[in-house]
Coordinates of C-alpha atoms in Angstrom, one line a residue:
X1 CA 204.9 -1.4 182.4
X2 CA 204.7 1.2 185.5
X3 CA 207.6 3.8 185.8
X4 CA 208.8 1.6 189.4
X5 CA 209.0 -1.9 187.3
X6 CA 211.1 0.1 184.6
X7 CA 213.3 1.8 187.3
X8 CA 213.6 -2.0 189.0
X9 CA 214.5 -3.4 185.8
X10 CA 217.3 -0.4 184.3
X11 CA 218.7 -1.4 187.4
X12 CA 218.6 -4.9 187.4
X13 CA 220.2 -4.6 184.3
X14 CA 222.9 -2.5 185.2
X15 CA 223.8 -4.4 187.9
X16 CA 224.1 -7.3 186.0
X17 CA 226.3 -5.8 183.3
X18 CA 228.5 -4.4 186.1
X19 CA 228.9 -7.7 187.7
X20 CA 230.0 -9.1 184.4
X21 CA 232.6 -6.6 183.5
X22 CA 233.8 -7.3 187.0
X23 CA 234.0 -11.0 186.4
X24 CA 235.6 -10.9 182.2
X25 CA 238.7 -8.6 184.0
X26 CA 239.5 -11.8 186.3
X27 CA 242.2 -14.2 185.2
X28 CA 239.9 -16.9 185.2
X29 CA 240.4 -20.4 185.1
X30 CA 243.9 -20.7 182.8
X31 CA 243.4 -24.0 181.8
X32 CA 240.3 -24.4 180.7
X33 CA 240.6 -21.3 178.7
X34 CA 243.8 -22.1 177.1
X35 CA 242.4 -24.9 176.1
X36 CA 239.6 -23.3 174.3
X37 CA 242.2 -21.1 173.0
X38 CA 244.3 -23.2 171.5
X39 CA 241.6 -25.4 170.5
X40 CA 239.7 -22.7 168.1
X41 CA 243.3 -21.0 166.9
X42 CA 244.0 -24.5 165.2
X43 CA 240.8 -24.4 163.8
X44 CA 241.4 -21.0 162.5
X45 CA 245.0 -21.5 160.8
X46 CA 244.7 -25.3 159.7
X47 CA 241.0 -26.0 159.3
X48 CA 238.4 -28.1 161.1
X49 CA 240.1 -31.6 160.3
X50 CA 243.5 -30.5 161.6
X51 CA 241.5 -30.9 164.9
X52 CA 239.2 -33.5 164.0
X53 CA 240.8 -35.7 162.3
X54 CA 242.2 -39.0 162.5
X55 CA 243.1 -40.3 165.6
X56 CA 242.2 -36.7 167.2
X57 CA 242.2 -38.1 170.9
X58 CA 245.5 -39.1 170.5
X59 CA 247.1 -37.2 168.2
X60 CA 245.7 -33.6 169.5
X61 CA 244.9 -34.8 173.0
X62 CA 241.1 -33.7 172.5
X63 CA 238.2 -35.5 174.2
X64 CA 235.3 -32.6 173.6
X65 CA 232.9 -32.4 171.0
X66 CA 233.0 -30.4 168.0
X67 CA 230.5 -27.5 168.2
X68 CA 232.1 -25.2 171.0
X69 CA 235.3 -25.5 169.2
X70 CA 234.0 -24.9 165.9
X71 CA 231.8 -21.3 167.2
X72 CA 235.5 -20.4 169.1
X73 CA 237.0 -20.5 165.6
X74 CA 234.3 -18.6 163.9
X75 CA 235.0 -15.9 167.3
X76 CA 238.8 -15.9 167.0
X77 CA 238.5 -14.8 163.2
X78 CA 237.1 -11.7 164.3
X79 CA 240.6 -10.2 166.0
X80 CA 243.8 -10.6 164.5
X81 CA 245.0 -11.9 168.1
X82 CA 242.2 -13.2 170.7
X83 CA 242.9 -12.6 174.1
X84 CA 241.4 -14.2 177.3
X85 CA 239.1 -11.2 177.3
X86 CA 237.9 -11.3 174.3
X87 CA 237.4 -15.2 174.5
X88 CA 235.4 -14.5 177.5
X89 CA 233.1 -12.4 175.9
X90 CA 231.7 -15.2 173.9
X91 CA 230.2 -17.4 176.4
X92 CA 229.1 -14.5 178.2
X93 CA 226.4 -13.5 175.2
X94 CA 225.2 -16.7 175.3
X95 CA 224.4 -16.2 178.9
X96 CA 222.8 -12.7 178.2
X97 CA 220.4 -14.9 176.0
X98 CA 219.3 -17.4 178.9
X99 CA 219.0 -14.1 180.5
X100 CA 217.3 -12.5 178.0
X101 CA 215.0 -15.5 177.5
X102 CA 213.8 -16.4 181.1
X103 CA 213.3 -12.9 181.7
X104 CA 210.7 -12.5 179.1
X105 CA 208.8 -15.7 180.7
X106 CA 209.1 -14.1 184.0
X107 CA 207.3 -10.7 182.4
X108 CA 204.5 -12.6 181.3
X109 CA 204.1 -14.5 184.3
X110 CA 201.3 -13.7 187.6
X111 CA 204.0 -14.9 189.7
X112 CA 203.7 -13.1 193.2
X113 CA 207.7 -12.8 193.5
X114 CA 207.8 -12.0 190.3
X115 CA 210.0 -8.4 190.7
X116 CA 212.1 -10.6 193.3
X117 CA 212.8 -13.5 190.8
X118 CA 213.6 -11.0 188.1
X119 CA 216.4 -9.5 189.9
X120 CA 218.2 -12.5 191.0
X121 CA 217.6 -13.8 187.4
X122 CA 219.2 -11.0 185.5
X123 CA 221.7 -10.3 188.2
X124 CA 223.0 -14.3 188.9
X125 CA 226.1 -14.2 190.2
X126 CA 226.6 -17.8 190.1
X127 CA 226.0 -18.4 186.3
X128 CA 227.9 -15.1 186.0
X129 CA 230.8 -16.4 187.5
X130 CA 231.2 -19.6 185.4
X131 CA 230.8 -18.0 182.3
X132 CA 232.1 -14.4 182.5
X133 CA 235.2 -15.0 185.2
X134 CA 235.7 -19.1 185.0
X135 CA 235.3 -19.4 180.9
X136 CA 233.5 -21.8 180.8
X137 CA 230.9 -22.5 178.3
X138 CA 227.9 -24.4 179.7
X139 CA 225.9 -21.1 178.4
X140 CA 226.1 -22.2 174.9
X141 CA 224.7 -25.9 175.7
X142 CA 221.8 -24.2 178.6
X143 CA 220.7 -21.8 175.4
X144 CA 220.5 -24.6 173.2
X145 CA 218.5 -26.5 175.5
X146 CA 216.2 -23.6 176.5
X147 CA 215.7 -23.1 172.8
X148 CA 215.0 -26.4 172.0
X149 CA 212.5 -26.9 175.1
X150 CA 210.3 -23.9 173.9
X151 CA 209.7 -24.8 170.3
X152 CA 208.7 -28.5 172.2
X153 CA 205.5 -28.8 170.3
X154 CA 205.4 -25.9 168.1
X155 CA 208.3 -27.5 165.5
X156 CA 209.3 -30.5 167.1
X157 CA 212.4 -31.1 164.2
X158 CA 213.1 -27.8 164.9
X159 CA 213.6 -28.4 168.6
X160 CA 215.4 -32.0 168.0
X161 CA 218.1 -29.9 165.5
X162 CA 218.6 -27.7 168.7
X163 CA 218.8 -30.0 171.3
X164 CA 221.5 -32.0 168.6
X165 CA 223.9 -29.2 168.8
X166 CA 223.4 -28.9 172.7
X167 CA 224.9 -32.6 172.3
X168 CA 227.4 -31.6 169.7
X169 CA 228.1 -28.6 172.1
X170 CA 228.9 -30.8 176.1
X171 CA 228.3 -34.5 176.3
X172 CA 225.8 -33.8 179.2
X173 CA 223.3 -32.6 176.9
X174 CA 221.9 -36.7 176.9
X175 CA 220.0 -35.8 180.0
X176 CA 217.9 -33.0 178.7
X177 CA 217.7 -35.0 175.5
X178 CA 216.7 -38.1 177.6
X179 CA 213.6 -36.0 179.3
X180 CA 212.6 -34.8 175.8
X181 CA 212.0 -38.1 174.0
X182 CA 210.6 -39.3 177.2
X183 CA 208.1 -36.5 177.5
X184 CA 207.4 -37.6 173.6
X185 CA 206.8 -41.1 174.6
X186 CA 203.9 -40.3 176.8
X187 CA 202.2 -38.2 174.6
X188 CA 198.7 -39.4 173.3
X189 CA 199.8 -39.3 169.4
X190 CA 202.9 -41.7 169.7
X191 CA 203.6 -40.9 166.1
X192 CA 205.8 -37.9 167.3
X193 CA 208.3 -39.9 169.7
X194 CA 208.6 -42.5 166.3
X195 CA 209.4 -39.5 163.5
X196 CA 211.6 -37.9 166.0
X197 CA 213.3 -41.0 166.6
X198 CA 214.2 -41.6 163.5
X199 CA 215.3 -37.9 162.6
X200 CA 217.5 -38.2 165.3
X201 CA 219.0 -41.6 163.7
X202 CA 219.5 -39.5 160.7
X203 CA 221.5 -36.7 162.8
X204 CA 224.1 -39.1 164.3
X205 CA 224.3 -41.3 160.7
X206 CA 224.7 -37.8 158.9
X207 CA 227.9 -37.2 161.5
X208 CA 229.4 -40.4 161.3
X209 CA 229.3 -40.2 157.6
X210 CA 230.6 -36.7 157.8
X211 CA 233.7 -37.9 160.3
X212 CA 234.2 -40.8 158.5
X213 CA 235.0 -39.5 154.7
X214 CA 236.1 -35.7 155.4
X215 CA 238.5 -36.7 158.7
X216 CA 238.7 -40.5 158.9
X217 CA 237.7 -39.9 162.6
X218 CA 234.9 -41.3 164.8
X219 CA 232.6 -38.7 165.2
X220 CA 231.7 -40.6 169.2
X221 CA 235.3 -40.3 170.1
X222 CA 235.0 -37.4 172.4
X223 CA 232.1 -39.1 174.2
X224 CA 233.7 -41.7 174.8
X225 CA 236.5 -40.9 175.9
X226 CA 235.7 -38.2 178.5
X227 CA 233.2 -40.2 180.4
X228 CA 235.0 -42.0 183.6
X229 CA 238.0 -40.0 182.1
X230 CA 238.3 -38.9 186.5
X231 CA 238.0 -41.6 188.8
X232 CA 237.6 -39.2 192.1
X233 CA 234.7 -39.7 194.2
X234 CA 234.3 -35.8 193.5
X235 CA 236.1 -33.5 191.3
X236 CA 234.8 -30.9 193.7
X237 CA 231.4 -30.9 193.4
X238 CA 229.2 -30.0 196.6
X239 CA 227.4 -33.2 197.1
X240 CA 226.4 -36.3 198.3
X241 CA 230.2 -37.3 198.0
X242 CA 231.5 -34.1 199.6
X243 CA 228.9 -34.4 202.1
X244 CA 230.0 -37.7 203.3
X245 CA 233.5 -37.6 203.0
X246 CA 234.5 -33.7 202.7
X247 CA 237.4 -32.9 200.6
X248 CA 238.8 -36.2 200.4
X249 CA 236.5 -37.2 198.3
X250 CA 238.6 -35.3 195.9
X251 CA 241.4 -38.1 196.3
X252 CA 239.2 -41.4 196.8
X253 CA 239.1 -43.0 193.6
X254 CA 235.1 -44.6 192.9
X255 CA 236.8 -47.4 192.1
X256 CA 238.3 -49.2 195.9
X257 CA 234.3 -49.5 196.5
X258 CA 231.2 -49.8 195.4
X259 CA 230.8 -45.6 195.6
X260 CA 230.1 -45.9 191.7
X261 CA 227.7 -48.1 191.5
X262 CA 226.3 -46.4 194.5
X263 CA 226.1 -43.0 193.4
X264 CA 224.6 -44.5 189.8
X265 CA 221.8 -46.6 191.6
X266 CA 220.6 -43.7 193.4
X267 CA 220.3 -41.0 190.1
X268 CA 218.4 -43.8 188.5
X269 CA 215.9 -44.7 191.6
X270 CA 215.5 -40.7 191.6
X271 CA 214.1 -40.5 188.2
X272 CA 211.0 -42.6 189.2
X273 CA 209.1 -39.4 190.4
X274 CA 210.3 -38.4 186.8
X275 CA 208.4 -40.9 185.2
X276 CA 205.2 -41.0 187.5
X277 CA 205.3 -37.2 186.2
X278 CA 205.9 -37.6 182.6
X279 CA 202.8 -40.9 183.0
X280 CA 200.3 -39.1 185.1
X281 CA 200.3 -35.3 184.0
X282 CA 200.1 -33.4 180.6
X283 CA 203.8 -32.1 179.8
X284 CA 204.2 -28.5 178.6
X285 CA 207.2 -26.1 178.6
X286 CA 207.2 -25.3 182.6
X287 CA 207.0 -28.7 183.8
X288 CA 209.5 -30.4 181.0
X289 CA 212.3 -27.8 181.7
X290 CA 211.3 -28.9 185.6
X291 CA 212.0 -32.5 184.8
X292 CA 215.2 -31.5 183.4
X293 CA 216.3 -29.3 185.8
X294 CA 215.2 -32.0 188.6
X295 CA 217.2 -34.7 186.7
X296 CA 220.3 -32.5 186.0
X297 CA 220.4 -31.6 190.0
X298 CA 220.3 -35.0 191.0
X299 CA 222.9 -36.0 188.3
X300 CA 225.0 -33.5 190.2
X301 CA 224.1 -35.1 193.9
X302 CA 224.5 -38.8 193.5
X303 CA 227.2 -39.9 191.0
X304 CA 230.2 -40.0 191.9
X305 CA 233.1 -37.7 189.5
X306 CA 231.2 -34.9 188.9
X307 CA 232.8 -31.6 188.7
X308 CA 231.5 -28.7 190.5
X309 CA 230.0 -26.5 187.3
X310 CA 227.3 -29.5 186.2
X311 CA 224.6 -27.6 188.3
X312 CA 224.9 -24.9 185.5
X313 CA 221.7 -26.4 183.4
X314 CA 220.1 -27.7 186.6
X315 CA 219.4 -23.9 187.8
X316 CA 219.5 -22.4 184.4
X317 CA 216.3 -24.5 183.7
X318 CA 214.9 -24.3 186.4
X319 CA 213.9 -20.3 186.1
X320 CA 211.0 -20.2 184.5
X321 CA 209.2 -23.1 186.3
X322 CA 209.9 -21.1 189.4
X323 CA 207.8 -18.5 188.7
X324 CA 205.0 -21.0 188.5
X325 CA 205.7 -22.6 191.9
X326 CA 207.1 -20.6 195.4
X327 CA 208.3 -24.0 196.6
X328 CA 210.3 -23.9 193.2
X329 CA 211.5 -20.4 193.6
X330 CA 212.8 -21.7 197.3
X331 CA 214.8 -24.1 195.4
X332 CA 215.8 -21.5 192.9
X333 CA 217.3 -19.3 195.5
X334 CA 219.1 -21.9 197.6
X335 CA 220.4 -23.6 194.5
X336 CA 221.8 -20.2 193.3
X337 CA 223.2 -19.8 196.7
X338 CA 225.2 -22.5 197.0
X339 CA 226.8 -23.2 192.8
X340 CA 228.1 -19.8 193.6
X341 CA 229.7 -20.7 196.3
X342 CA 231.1 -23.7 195.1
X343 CA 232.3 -22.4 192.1
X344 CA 233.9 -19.6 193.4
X345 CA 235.5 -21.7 196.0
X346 CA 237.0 -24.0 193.1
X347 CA 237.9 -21.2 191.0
X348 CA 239.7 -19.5 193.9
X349 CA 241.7 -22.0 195.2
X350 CA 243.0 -23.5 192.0
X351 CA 243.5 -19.8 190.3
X352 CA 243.4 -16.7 193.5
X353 CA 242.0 -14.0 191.7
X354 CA 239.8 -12.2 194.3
X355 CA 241.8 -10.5 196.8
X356 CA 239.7 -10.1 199.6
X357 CA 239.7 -14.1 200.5
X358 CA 242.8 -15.7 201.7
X359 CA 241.5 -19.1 203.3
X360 CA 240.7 -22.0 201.1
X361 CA 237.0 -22.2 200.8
X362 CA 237.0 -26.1 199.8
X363 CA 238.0 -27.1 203.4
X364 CA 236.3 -27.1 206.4
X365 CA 232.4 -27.9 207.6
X366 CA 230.9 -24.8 205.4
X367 CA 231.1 -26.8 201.9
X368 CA 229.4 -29.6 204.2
X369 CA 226.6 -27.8 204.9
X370 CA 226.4 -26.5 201.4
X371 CA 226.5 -30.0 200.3
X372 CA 224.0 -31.1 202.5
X373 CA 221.5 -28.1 200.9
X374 CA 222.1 -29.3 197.9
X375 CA 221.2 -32.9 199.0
X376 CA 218.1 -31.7 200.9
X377 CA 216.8 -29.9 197.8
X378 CA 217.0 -33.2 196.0
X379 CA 214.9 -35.0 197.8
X380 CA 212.7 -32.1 198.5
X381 CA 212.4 -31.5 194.7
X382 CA 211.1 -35.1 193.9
X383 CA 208.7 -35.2 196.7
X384 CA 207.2 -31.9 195.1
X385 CA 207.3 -34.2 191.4
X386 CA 205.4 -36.9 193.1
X387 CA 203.1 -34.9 195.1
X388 CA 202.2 -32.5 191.8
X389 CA 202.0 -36.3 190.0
X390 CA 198.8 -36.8 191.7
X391 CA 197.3 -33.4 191.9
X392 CA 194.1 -32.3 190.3
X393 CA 195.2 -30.0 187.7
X394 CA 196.2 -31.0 183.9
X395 CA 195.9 -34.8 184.3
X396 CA 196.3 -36.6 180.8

């Protein structure tokens, strides 16, 4: 590496730690932390099954799956009293990882913005903000995902055992896991999609037994429960919804109209450029974590009561297939541009932590236009999926 790319990247790098020191001495958002706190503190005094079992839902008022809680246990044990910081700190490495990860792709990549990509990537404000000043831990379920993706082919049990505790880590892991079985259906050898299938089978009949005789709990409980859990058009997620409506689509309920069935419709007719993909061209790492990226971006557009924060494993995805594509880069960028601001516009109006904004983002015609970006880069990004579905290069 030349003496300039090493200078770019110490700096890169300290920017990015900087930023993220900045953002773990912010409040955050309260509730979602304390709710991690709490969560992983009973783990730690009573055991797992004091949280998971029984009747957990109702008894412990817990709709979230196992795996985050478990890892914020295993963290907790570490201090004698765990603090907001110190909870922080644990999504925040598994940022560093995607960090760490993507920029080794990037490295190795002949991509002409490649010193340009590389910044934003280590730098990323707006995955820095959800994990180091929100809390939140969609890190842990992007790294699993990631990981999983890149030993696609290589070991596929191995990547099926990953991409399981991305499901046991956020309910939304069913899209990425959706794209991987059906990038193993369309594979020449079928055998793979078939073995997989049935390792998976084993997974979830391994849990249930596990739930079942150690807790008396149902080990689906948190999945069910927390889907249509929020009946708003949008819990304040820039998008077609917020487009339409602005910010009363926070207090429309999908349920006067046919908004639901609406918004549903639409993220399904959007996955057909998915499919011409996954038919006509061969799959590798690149274009799978583009599939998944594209169909976690439009999950985030169309249906209605989706919060703000499920753009996380849309653009953490979507980084190395960027550096493959400039048209993907563009969407890159703007995507990074505007989950900032919507985030940060969430985070500062339900918990004002940043002194130097008064006004309440969430209103006005900016989040429209943001939404309307957001919109834009949807169907922009499966008219590139179709359009590459017919080109010359890799066909099966």
């Amino acid at each position: 590496m030349k003496i300039n790319s090493c200078i770019f990247l110490i700096v890169s790098v300290f920017l990015s730690l900087f930023l993220r020191v900045y953002f773990l001495n912010k409040s955050g958002y309260l509730f979602d932390i304390n709710c991690f706190l709490e969560w992983g503190g009973k783990i730690n005094e009573s055991g797992f099954w004091s949280l998971f079992g029984g009747d957990y839902y109702q008894d412990n008022g817990i709709d979230y799956p196992p795996l985050v809680p478990l890892i914020c246990s295993w963290w907790f044990s570490l201090v004698s009293q765990p603090t907001v910081l110190f909870y922080k700190i644990l999504p925040t490495i598994f940022e560093l990882g995607l960090i760490g990860i993507n920029s080794y792709y990037i490295l190795k990549s002949n991509f002409k913005f490649k010193n340009l990509l590389l910044f934003v990537v280590i730098v990323q404000p707006a995955l820095g903000l959800v994990t180091s000043a929100w809390g939140q831990v969609d890190s842990i379920m992007a790294l699993l995902i990631l990981s999983g993706f890149i030993f696609w082919e290589k070991n596929f049990f191995l990547a099926s055992l990953l991409l399981f505790l991305s499901f046991l880590a956020k309910p939304q892991a069913v899209i990425a896991i959706f794209i991987y079985f059906l990038s193993l259906l369309f594979r020449k050898n079928k055998r793979d999609f078939f073995v997989q299938g049935g390792f998976w089978l084993l997974l979830f009949a391994l849990m249930i037994l596990i739930f079942h005789f150690f807790g008396g709990s149902n080990f689906f409980d948190p999945y069910t429960t927390s889907v249509g859990r929020y009946t708003n058009l949008s819990l304040n997620a820039f998008n077609l919804w917020w487009l339409i409506f602005k910010d009363g689509a926070w207090s429309m309920n999908d349920t006067l109209g046919p908004y639901k069935a609406i918004g549903l419709s639409l993220f399904a007719v959007f996955h057909v450029p998915v499919l011409i993909f996954a038919i006509r061209r061969k799959i590798n790492l690149q274009s799978l974590l583009m599939l998944t990226s594209y169909s976690y971006l439009i999950f985030f557009v169309f249906p209605t009561q989706i919060h703000e924060r499920y753009l996380f494993p849309s653009l953490a995805l979507l980084t190395i297939p960027s550096a493959y594509s400039n048209l993907l880069f563009a969407f890159y960028i703007a995507l990074s541009a505007t989950f900032f601001y919507n985030c940060f516009a969430v985070l500062q109006s339900v918990y004002p932590q940043f002194d130097f904004v008064s006004e309440n983002l969430l209103r006005g015609d900016f989040p429209v236009a943001i939404s309307f970006i957001n919109v834009l880069t949807a169907i922009f990004f499966a008219y590139y999926l179709i359009n590459e579905s017919f080109g010359k290069n890799q066909k099966k």
